[in-house]
XYZ file of C-alpha atoms in Angstrom:
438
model
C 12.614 -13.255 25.062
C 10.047 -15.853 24.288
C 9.963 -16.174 19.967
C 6.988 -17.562 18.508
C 9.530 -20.259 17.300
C 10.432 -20.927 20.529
C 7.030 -21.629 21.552
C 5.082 -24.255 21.143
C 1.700 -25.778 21.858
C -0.746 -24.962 23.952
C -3.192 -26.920 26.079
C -6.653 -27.043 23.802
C -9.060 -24.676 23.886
C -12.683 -25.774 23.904
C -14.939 -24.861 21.110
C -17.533 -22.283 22.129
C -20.691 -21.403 20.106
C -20.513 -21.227 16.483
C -22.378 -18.093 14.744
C -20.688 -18.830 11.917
C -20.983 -22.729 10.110
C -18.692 -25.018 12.427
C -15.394 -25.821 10.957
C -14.249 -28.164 13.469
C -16.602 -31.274 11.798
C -12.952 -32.474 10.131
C -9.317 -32.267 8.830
C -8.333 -30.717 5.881
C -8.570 -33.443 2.373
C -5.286 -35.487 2.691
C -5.699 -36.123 6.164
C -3.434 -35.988 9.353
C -0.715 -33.625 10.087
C 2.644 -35.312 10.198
C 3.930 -32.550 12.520
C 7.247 -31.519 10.105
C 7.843 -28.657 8.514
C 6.620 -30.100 5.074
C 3.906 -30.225 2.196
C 1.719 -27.630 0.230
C 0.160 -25.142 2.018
C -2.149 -21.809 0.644
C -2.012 -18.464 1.967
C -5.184 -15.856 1.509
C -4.145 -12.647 1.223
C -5.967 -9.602 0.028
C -2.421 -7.821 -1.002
C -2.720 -8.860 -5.394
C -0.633 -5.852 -6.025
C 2.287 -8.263 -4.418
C 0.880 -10.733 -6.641
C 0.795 -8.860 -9.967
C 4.675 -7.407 -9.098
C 5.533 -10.899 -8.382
C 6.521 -10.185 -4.846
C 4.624 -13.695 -3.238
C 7.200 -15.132 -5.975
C 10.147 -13.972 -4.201
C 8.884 -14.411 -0.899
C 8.529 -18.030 -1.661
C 11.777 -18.249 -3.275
C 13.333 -17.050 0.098
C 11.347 -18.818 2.208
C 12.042 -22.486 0.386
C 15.739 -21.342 1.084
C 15.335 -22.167 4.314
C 12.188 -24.791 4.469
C 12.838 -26.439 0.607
C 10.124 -29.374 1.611
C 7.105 -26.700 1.392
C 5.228 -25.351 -1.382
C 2.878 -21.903 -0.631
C 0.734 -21.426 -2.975
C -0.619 -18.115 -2.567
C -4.437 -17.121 -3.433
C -4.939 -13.562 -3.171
C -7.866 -11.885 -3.508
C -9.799 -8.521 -4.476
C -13.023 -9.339 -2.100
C -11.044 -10.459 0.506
C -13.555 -10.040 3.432
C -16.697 -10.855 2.323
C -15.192 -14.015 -0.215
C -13.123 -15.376 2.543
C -15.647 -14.770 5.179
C -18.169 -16.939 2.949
C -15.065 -19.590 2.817
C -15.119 -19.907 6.454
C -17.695 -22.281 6.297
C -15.880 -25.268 4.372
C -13.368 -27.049 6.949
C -10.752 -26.767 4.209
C -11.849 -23.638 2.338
C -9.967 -21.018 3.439
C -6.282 -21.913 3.312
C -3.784 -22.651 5.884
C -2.264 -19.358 6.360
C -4.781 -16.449 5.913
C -5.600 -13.069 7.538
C -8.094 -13.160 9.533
C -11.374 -11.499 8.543
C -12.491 -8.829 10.653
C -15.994 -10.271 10.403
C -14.919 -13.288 12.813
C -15.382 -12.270 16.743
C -12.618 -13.029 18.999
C -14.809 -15.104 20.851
C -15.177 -17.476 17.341
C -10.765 -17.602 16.922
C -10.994 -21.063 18.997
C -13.496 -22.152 16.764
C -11.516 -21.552 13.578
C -7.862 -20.902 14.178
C -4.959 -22.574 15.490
C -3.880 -20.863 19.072
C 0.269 -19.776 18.690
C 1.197 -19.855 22.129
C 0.314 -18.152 25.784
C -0.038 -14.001 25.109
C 1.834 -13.447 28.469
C 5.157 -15.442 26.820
C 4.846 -13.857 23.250
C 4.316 -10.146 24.785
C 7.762 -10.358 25.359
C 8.437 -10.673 21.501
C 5.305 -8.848 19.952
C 3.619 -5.737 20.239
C -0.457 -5.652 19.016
C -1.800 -8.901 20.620
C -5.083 -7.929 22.692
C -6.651 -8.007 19.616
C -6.478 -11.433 18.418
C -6.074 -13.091 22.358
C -8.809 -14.616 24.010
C -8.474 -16.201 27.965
C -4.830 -15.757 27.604
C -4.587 -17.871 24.285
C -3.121 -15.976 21.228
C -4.732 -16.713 18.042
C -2.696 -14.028 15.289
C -0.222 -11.982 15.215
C -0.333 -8.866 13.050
C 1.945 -8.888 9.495
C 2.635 -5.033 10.365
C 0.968 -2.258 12.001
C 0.452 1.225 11.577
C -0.140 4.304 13.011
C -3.791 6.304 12.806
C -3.962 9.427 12.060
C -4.154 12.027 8.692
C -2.292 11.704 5.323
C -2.088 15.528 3.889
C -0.335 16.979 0.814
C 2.717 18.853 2.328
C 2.871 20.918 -1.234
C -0.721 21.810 -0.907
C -0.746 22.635 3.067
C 2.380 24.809 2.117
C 0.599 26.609 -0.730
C -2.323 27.404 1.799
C 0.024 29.182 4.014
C -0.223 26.163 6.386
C 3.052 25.959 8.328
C 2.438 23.743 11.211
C 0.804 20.496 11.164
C -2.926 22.004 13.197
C -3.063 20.330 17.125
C -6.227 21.228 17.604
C -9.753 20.715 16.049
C -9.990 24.559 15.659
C -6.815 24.751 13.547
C -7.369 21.097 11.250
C -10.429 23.212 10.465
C -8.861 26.603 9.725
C -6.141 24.488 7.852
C -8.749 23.267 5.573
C -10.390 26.302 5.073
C -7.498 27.495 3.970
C -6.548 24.496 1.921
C -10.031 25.218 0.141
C -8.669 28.599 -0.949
C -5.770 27.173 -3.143
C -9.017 24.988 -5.242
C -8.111 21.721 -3.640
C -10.357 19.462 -1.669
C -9.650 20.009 1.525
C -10.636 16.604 3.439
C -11.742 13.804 1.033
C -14.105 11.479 3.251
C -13.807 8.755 0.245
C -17.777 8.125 1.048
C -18.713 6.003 -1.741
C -16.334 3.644 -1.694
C -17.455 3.380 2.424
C -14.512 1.645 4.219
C -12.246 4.770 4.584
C -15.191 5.402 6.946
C -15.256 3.235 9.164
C -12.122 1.285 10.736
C -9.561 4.203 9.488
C -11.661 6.560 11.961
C -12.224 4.183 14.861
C -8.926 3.144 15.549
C -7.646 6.518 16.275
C -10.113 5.946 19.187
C -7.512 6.507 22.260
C -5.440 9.073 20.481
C -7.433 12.121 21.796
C -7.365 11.168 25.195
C -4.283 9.471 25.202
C -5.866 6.803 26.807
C -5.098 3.285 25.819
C -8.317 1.873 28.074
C -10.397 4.624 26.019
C -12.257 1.251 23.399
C -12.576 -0.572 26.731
C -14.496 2.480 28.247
C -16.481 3.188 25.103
C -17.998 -0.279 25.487
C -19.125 0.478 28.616
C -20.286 3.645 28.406
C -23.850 4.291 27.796
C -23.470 7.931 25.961
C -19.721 7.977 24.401
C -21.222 10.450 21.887
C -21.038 13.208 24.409
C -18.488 15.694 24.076
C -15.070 15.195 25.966
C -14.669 11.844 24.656
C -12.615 10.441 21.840
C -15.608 9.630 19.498
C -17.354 12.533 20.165
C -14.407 14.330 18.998
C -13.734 12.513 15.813
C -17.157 12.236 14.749
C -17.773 15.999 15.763
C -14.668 16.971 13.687
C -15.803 14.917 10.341
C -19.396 16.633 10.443
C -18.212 19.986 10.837
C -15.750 19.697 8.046
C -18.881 18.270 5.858
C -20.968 20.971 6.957
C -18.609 23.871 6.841
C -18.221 22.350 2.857
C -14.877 21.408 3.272
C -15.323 17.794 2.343
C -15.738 16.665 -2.286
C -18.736 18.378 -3.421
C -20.468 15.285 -4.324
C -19.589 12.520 -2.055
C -21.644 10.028 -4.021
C -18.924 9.702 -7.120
C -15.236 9.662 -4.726
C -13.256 6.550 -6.146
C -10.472 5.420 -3.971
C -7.602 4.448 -6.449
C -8.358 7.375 -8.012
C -7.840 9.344 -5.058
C -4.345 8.395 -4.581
C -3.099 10.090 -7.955
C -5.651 13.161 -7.200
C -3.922 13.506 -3.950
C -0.445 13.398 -5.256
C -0.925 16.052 -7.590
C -2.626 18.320 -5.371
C -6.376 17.905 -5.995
C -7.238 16.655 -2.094
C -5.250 18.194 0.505
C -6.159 15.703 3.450
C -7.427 12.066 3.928
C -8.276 10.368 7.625
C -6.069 7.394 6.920
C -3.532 5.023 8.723
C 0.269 4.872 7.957
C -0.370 1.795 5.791
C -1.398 3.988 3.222
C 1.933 6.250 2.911
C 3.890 3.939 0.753
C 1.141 3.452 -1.551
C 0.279 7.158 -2.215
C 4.309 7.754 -2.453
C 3.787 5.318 -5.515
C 1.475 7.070 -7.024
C 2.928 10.281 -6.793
C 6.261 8.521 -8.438
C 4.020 7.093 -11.295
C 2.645 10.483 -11.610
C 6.388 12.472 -11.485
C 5.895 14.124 -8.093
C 8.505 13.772 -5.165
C 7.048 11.253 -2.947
C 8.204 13.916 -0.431
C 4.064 15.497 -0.903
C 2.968 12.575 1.687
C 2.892 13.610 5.132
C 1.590 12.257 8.065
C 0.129 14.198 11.143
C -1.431 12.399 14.073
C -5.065 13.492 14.605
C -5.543 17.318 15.445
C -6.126 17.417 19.321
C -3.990 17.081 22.336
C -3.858 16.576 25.773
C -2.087 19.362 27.840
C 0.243 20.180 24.813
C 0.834 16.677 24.480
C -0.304 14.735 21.006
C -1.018 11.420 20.704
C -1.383 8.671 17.797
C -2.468 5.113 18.495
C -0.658 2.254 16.527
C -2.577 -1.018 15.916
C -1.639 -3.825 14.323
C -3.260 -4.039 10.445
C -4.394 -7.697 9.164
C -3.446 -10.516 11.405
C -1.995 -14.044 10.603
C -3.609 -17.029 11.505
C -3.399 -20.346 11.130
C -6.597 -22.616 10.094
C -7.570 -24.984 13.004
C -7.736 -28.164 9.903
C -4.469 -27.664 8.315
C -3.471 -30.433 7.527
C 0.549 -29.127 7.019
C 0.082 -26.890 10.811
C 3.957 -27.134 11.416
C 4.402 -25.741 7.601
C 1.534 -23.087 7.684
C 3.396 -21.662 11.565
C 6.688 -21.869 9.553
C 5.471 -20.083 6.683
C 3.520 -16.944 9.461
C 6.501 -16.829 11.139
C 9.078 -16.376 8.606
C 6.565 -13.647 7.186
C 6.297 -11.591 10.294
C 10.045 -12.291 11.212
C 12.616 -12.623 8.181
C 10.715 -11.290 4.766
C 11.050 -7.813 5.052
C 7.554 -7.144 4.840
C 6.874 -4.592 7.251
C 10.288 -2.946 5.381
C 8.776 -2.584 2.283
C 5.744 -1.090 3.247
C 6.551 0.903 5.432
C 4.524 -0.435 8.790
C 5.557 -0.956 11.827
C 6.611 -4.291 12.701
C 4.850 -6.721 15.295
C 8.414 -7.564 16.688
C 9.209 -5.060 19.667
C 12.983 -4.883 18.626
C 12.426 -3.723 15.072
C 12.814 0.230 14.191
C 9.937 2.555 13.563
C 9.450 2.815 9.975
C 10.995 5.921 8.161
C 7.731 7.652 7.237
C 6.666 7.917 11.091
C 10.069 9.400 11.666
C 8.363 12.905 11.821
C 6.084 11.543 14.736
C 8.748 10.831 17.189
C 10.580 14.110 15.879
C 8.055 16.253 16.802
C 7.161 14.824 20.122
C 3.994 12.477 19.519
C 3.295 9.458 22.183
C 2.359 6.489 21.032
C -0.069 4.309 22.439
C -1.251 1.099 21.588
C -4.705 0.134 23.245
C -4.559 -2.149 26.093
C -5.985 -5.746 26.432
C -10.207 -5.770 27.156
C -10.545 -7.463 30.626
C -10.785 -11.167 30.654
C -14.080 -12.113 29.054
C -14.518 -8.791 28.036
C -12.695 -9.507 24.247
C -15.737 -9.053 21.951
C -17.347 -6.798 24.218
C -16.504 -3.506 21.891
C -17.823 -5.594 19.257
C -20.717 -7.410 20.328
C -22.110 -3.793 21.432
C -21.514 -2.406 18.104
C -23.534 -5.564 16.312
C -26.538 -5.216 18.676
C -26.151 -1.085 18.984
C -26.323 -1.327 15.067
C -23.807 1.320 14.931
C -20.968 -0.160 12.873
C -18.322 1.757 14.422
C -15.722 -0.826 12.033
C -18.111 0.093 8.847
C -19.460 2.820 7.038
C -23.232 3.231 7.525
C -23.944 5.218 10.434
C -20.261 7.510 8.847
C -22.251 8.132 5.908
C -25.139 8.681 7.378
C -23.476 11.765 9.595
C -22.155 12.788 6.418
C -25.712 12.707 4.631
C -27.257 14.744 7.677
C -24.341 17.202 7.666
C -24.622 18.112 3.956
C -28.341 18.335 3.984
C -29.336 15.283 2.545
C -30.733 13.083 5.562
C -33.044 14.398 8.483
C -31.786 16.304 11.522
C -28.180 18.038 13.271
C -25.276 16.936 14.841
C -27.044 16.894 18.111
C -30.135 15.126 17.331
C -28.180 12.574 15.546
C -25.670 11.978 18.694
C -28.709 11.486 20.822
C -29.758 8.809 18.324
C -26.393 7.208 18.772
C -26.267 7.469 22.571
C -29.611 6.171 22.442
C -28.930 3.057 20.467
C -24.997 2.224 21.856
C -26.568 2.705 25.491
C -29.000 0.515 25.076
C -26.541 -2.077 23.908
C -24.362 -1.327 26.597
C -27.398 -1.418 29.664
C -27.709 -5.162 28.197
C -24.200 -6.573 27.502
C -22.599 -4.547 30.413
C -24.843 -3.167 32.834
């Protein structure tokens, strides 16, 4: 079993084209890396809830247990993508440690991020690589993962007479009409606040077909918005809720923090949201005086044969900034994160390191028979291929315009019906595809 500890350099990787501003022009300020596990380092993170309960505190405490000749100095921050994405464009502006944004293509990881080793070597250690590997080279590793699916309030589901968690499209619907009946919202689509749209959706791509080639596909497939295929479904699913009215009756006011207490005292019923979310809406039914026991977790309604599915992904990823100065301190500091702190532990996600347990909160998952899958590698040179065809498609299949946009067409508000909007999709994502694949 190769550890990320026990694995060290790599040959170097040649720069390739910069769409972002070049950060390879020089070092970071003090000036050559003395290769020991010493100096100050800063780590980005977007987590300041760990920084206002003084968590990063006791991390560091720990960690200086073992490495006393480093100092983290942790930044985090509210804006984390768009104010660290900005950041990428100073050498020495966006820490040593940091996760990396999901606006930077895998084909741009060379170009800003220290490689950790060969993929084939840590694969034996880590589960959710393909992401963040490009021609073999690994560039992050995920600080936990989770599993996609729905988060619904087992006290309000119970109340509507709701027994079984639905495994079909047909029943999550009945569910919520059902759910509706009890004066709840049934499934809140968080709209205004956008990102619950976009990557919280996407990644359960895989999970209706059970296929873990099924992003791969999509990127090559010039009308994915066609029914029998795992967008189709989830986007079908989302506009008949919003059309049936089983979505907030004015999507233009939802409010996301606020959502967590609503949903722990049994205003929203449902939510389309990874397993990274469970321990935080368990805290906020605690703070309200609820059992944290009103989170559940189902994977999303369909099956194949009988058989459900949920895909498991790897959340933010650690990487390490190409211009460190302190590189042996900033690997010491992402390892002992991913391996030792007890992070994935605490909040409940699954841990990159194959040997660690499931989580508690997914316990139900394996209990009731659902295989996980986690999406394979894209073919070699294929990395940013999903990508790149969602940039020139302009469908932002990790965002929230063309999500709200359904939503705005199935409540009336925007031109058009499912169909005609599908066709527009196809349209624009097959184009993309004819050009980048064909």
């Amino acid at each position: 079993m190769a550890s990320r500890k026990a694995i060290v350099g790599l040959a170097a990787v040649a720069a390739a084209t910069l769409l972002l501003t070049s950060c390879t022009a020089s070092g970071s300020g003090d000036g050559g890396d003395s290769g020991e596990v010493e100096g100050d380092i800063t780590f980005l993170t977007n987590r300041t809830d760990l920084q206002t309960d003084g968590t990063w505190d006791e991390y560091i405490a720990e960690f200086q247990k073992e490495y006393p000749d480093v100092n983290v100095k942790v930044e985090a921050i509210t804006n984390y993508e768009d104010d660290v994405t900005t950041r990428l464009s100073t050498p020495n502006g966006y820490g040593d440690v940091l996760l990396i944004p999901n606006s930077v293509t895998p084909s741009q990881y060379p170009d800003f991020f220290e490689a950790l080793g060969d993929a084939d070597d840590l694969a034996d250690t880590y589960r959710f690589l393909a992401p963040k590997t490009v021609d073999g080279v690994q560039y992050g590793i995920a600080l936990g993962g989770n599993a996609n699916g729905v988060l619904y309030n087992t006290e309000v589901f119970a109340d509507a007479g709701v027994t079984e968690t639905p495994a079909t499209e047909e029943d999550f619907l009945a569910a919520l009409e059902a759910v509706k009946g009890t004066g709840a919202v049934p499934l809140y689509t968080n709209y205004k606040d956008g990102w619950p749209l976009g990557g919280q959706w996407t990644n359960i791509v895989g999970a209706v077909s059970g296929d873990p080639d099924a992003q791969t596909a999509m990127a090559h497939d010039e009308e994915p918005w066609t029914e029998g295929t795992d967008i189709y479904a989830l986007d079908s699913l989302l506009f008949d809720a919003v059309h049936e009215g089983l979505t907030e009756e004015d999507p233009l006011t939802t409010n996301w923090e606020q959502s967590k207490g609503d949903f722990a005292t049994g205003k929203i019923g449902s939510m389309v949201l990874g397993s990274w979310a469970i321990s935080q809406f368990q805290a906020a039914a605690e703070d309200a005086g609820v059992s944290k026991d009103v989170v559940g977790f189902m994977p999303f309604p369909t099956n194949v044969g009988g058989q459900q599915y949920a895909t498991i992904a790897g959340d933010y990823y650690l990487g390490v900034n190409k211009n460190s100065s302190h590189t042996a301190a900033a690997k010491a500091w992402l390892d002992w994160l991913i391996e030792e702190s007890g992070f994935t532990d605490t909040q409940g996600m699954i841990s990159a390191v194959k040997s660690a347990a499931l989580p508690e909160n997914l316990g139900t998952l394996e209990e009731s028979g659902v295989e996980l899958v986690e999406l394979s590698p894209a073919p070699a040179g294929e990395e940013s291929l999903f990508s790149d065809t969602a940039d020139l498609s302009q469908v932002d299949v990790w965002g929230n315009i063309y999500r709200q946009k359904l939503i705005d067409i199935a409540r009336g508000e925007a031109d058009g019906d499912k169909d005609s909007y599908f066709a527009q999709l196809n349209e624009q994502w097959g184009s993309a595809v004819s050009e980048l694949a064909g």
